[in-house]
mmCIF file of C-alpha atoms in Angstrom:
data_model
loop_
_atom_site.group_PDB
_atom_site.id
_atom_site.type_symbol
_atom_site.label_atom_id
_atom_site.label_comp_id
_atom_site.label_asym_id
_atom_site.label_seq_id
_atom_site.Cartn_x
_atom_site.Cartn_y
_atom_site.Cartn_z
ATOM 1 C CA UNK A 1 -25.158 98.210 -61.756
ATOM 2 C CA UNK A 2 -25.795 100.554 -58.749
ATOM 3 C CA UNK A 3 -23.142 101.012 -55.980
ATOM 4 C CA UNK A 4 -25.341 98.372 -53.954
ATOM 5 C CA UNK A 5 -25.401 95.714 -56.370
ATOM 6 C CA UNK A 6 -21.935 95.682 -57.396
ATOM 7 C CA UNK A 7 -20.672 95.838 -53.893
ATOM 8 C CA UNK A 8 -23.211 92.836 -53.098
ATOM 9 C CA UNK A 9 -21.310 90.999 -55.965
ATOM 10 C CA UNK A 10 -17.919 92.152 -54.888
ATOM 11 C CA UNK A 11 -18.387 90.338 -51.410
ATOM 12 C CA UNK A 12 -19.641 87.225 -52.813
ATOM 13 C CA UNK A 13 -16.484 86.970 -55.139
ATOM 14 C CA UNK A 14 -14.059 87.272 -52.354
ATOM 15 C CA UNK A 15 -16.011 84.937 -50.218
ATOM 16 C CA UNK A 16 -15.365 82.705 -53.048
ATOM 17 C CA UNK A 17 -12.320 83.097 -53.745
ATOM 18 C CA UNK A 18 -10.888 82.626 -49.485
ATOM 19 C CA UNK A 19 -9.584 78.980 -48.524
ATOM 20 C CA UNK A 20 -12.612 77.203 -46.757
ATOM 21 C CA UNK A 21 -10.766 76.978 -43.546
ATOM 22 C CA UNK A 22 -10.741 80.604 -43.475
ATOM 23 C CA UNK A 23 -14.452 81.251 -43.845
ATOM 24 C CA UNK A 24 -15.498 79.361 -40.501
ATOM 25 C CA UNK A 25 -13.924 78.855 -37.551
ATOM 26 C CA UNK A 26 -12.661 75.485 -36.840
ATOM 27 C CA UNK A 27 -11.581 73.170 -33.752
ATOM 28 C CA UNK A 28 -8.604 71.121 -33.970
ATOM 29 C CA UNK A 29 -10.590 68.039 -33.848
ATOM 30 C CA UNK A 30 -12.404 68.384 -37.027
ATOM 31 C CA UNK A 31 -9.525 69.852 -38.533
ATOM 32 C CA UNK A 32 -7.028 66.921 -37.924
ATOM 33 C CA UNK A 33 -10.052 64.240 -39.580
ATOM 34 C CA UNK A 34 -10.513 66.448 -42.452
ATOM 35 C CA UNK A 35 -6.544 65.924 -43.066
ATOM 36 C CA UNK A 36 -5.347 62.872 -41.605
ATOM 37 C CA UNK A 37 -6.330 59.204 -42.076
ATOM 38 C CA UNK A 38 -7.345 59.179 -38.085
ATOM 39 C CA UNK A 39 -10.966 58.750 -37.513
ATOM 40 C CA UNK A 40 -11.556 59.539 -34.478
ATOM 41 C CA UNK A 41 -14.876 61.552 -32.316
ATOM 42 C CA UNK A 42 -14.892 63.249 -29.298
ATOM 43 C CA UNK A 43 -12.836 65.896 -27.728
ATOM 44 C CA UNK A 44 -8.940 65.546 -28.389
ATOM 45 C CA UNK A 45 -8.191 64.415 -24.576
ATOM 46 C CA UNK A 46 -9.818 61.388 -25.619
ATOM 47 C CA UNK A 47 -7.988 60.670 -28.841
ATOM 48 C CA UNK A 48 -5.699 58.935 -27.108
ATOM 49 C CA UNK A 49 -7.251 56.235 -25.107
ATOM 50 C CA UNK A 50 -9.982 55.966 -28.032
ATOM 51 C CA UNK A 51 -7.124 54.859 -30.572
ATOM 52 C CA UNK A 52 -6.437 52.083 -28.403
ATOM 53 C CA UNK A 53 -7.068 48.729 -30.360
ATOM 54 C CA UNK A 54 -7.879 50.794 -33.907
ATOM 55 C CA UNK A 55 -4.628 53.012 -34.517
ATOM 56 C CA UNK A 56 -1.160 52.050 -33.291
ATOM 57 C CA UNK A 57 0.487 54.461 -30.809
ATOM 58 C CA UNK A 58 3.739 55.851 -30.069
ATOM 59 C CA UNK A 59 6.338 58.428 -28.721
ATOM 60 C CA UNK A 60 7.914 58.869 -31.921
ATOM 61 C CA UNK A 61 6.935 61.264 -34.668
ATOM 62 C CA UNK A 62 5.989 60.271 -38.189
ATOM 63 C CA UNK A 63 4.166 62.719 -41.200
ATOM 64 C CA UNK A 64 0.397 61.855 -41.283
ATOM 65 C CA UNK A 65 0.642 60.903 -37.879
ATOM 66 C CA UNK A 66 -1.571 63.215 -35.142
ATOM 67 C CA UNK A 67 0.454 64.467 -32.082
ATOM 68 C CA UNK A 68 -2.211 64.130 -28.855
ATOM 69 C CA UNK A 69 -2.229 66.870 -26.426
ATOM 70 C CA UNK A 70 -2.891 66.036 -22.686
ATOM 71 C CA UNK A 71 -5.837 68.123 -21.042
ATOM 72 C CA UNK A 72 -4.527 70.961 -19.168
ATOM 73 C CA UNK A 73 -6.377 73.795 -17.077
ATOM 74 C CA UNK A 74 -5.307 75.938 -19.997
ATOM 75 C CA UNK A 75 -6.350 73.419 -22.460
ATOM 76 C CA UNK A 76 -9.186 71.510 -20.362
ATOM 77 C CA UNK A 77 -10.728 69.542 -24.366
ATOM 78 C CA UNK A 78 -6.563 69.133 -25.235
ATOM 79 C CA UNK A 79 -5.357 68.850 -28.395
ATOM 80 C CA UNK A 80 -4.529 67.533 -31.596
ATOM 81 C CA UNK A 81 -2.439 68.328 -34.533
ATOM 82 C CA UNK A 82 -1.480 66.467 -37.711
ATOM 83 C CA UNK A 83 2.939 66.212 -38.036
ATOM 84 C CA UNK A 84 3.582 67.613 -41.791
ATOM 85 C CA UNK A 85 6.820 66.738 -41.620
ATOM 86 C CA UNK A 86 9.685 65.073 -39.599
ATOM 87 C CA UNK A 87 12.928 67.522 -39.109
ATOM 88 C CA UNK A 88 14.540 65.226 -36.658
ATOM 89 C CA UNK A 89 13.559 62.764 -33.291
ATOM 90 C CA UNK A 90 12.935 66.242 -31.746
ATOM 91 C CA UNK A 91 11.685 68.848 -34.571
ATOM 92 C CA UNK A 92 7.910 68.596 -36.439
ATOM 93 C CA UNK A 93 6.254 70.987 -38.309
ATOM 94 C CA UNK A 94 2.458 70.410 -37.658
ATOM 95 C CA UNK A 95 -0.711 71.530 -39.497
ATOM 96 C CA UNK A 96 -3.112 71.985 -36.865
ATOM 97 C CA UNK A 97 -6.823 74.621 -35.924
ATOM 98 C CA UNK A 98 -7.756 76.483 -32.788
ATOM 99 C CA UNK A 99 -3.837 76.971 -30.908
ATOM 100 C CA UNK A 100 -2.954 80.663 -31.827
ATOM 101 C CA UNK A 101 -6.111 82.101 -32.263
ATOM 102 C CA UNK A 102 -9.485 80.378 -31.949
ATOM 103 C CA UNK A 103 -10.479 78.640 -34.885
ATOM 104 C CA UNK A 104 -7.525 79.914 -36.730
ATOM 105 C CA UNK A 105 -5.513 77.321 -39.163
ATOM 106 C CA UNK A 106 -1.576 77.220 -39.134
ATOM 107 C CA UNK A 107 0.159 74.831 -41.571
ATOM 108 C CA UNK A 108 3.897 74.089 -40.992
ATOM 109 C CA UNK A 109 4.524 75.426 -37.854
ATOM 110 C CA UNK A 110 7.206 74.058 -35.569
ATOM 111 C CA UNK A 111 6.717 72.137 -32.393
ATOM 112 C CA UNK A 112 9.719 71.001 -30.227
ATOM 113 C CA UNK A 113 10.194 67.521 -28.295
ATOM 114 C CA UNK A 114 11.517 69.358 -24.739
ATOM 115 C CA UNK A 115 11.137 66.180 -22.658
ATOM 116 C CA UNK A 116 14.347 64.998 -20.510
ATOM 117 C CA UNK A 117 13.550 61.195 -22.510
ATOM 118 C CA UNK A 118 13.048 62.356 -25.733
ATOM 119 C CA UNK A 119 9.584 60.827 -25.748
ATOM 120 C CA UNK A 120 7.491 63.849 -26.903
ATOM 121 C CA UNK A 121 5.148 63.824 -23.713
ATOM 122 C CA UNK A 122 6.341 67.385 -23.104
ATOM 123 C CA UNK A 123 6.129 69.620 -26.625
ATOM 124 C CA UNK A 124 6.939 73.664 -27.443
ATOM 125 C CA UNK A 125 4.714 74.580 -30.056
ATOM 126 C CA UNK A 126 4.936 77.652 -32.413
ATOM 127 C CA UNK A 127 2.612 80.299 -30.851
ATOM 128 C CA UNK A 128 2.175 83.372 -33.622
ATOM 129 C CA UNK A 129 0.930 86.092 -31.093
ATOM 130 C CA UNK A 130 3.643 85.537 -29.187
ATOM 131 C CA UNK A 131 6.208 85.020 -31.936
ATOM 132 C CA UNK A 132 7.540 82.232 -30.050
ATOM 133 C CA UNK A 133 8.069 78.569 -29.629
ATOM 134 C CA UNK A 134 5.646 78.170 -27.213
ATOM 135 C CA UNK A 135 4.154 80.371 -24.336
ATOM 136 C CA UNK A 136 3.918 77.059 -22.420
ATOM 137 C CA UNK A 137 5.572 74.100 -22.398
ATOM 138 C CA UNK A 138 2.495 71.173 -23.054
ATOM 139 C CA UNK A 139 2.217 67.550 -22.058
ATOM 140 C CA UNK A 140 1.241 65.392 -24.442
ATOM 141 C CA UNK A 141 0.345 61.779 -24.772
ATOM 142 C CA UNK A 142 2.397 60.892 -28.417
ATOM 143 C CA UNK A 143 1.359 60.304 -31.770
ATOM 144 C CA UNK A 144 -1.350 58.546 -33.431
ATOM 145 C CA UNK A 145 -0.506 56.351 -36.467
ATOM 146 C CA UNK A 146 -2.703 56.372 -39.838
ATOM 147 C CA UNK A 147 -4.498 52.620 -40.050
ATOM 148 C CA UNK A 148 -3.017 52.824 -43.539
ATOM 149 C CA UNK A 149 0.819 52.649 -42.448
ATOM 150 C CA UNK A 150 -0.229 49.456 -40.056
ATOM 151 C CA UNK A 151 -1.595 48.004 -43.231
ATOM 152 C CA UNK A 152 0.753 48.416 -44.987
ATOM 153 C CA UNK A 153 3.597 47.484 -42.903
ATOM 154 C CA UNK A 154 1.950 44.185 -42.388
ATOM 155 C CA UNK A 155 1.881 43.978 -46.233
ATOM 156 C CA UNK A 156 5.669 44.428 -46.638
ATOM 157 C CA UNK A 157 6.020 42.027 -43.233
ATOM 158 C CA UNK A 158 4.017 39.484 -44.856
ATOM 159 C CA UNK A 159 6.093 39.868 -48.281
ATOM 160 C CA UNK A 160 9.266 39.798 -46.760
ATOM 161 C CA UNK A 161 8.264 36.026 -45.014
ATOM 162 C CA UNK A 162 7.155 34.967 -48.448
ATOM 163 C CA UNK A 163 10.256 36.181 -50.060
ATOM 164 C CA UNK A 164 8.882 38.631 -52.054
ATOM 165 C CA UNK A 165 10.810 41.852 -52.847
ATOM 166 C CA UNK A 166 8.989 45.554 -52.774
#
């Protein structure tokens, strides 16, 4: 085998062994749609409004929900991130893309509610290049909850009304 052919085969094997997320740059909206049960389209800054009447929304973090960030001068399209774990009422771990570096996927990064009222309207998120919890405070709308969660809650309530135990 020639060096050129061997090099091409090696490159192909490396490409195949590389996770898909690392092969192509991904935006936060595409990542959130692919890694949550929230199926909205459009810019991240519009997800909060688009969720109205389709998904429940609120200010309490829940695993599987999507944290929707407001648009700012440094983040004109807004941002969305999937909550992978709730640590407590003011700390969560997020999975998201396109935050620390263009197209980069980050998993299990810390986000902290720094709002005065504890309503997740002001958030600091781990920023890899600065190795710190947020270069800036980012304004957020709140959390969008998966429809499956609403369906499950409705089914439990109906079962409870009928005297059924879960």
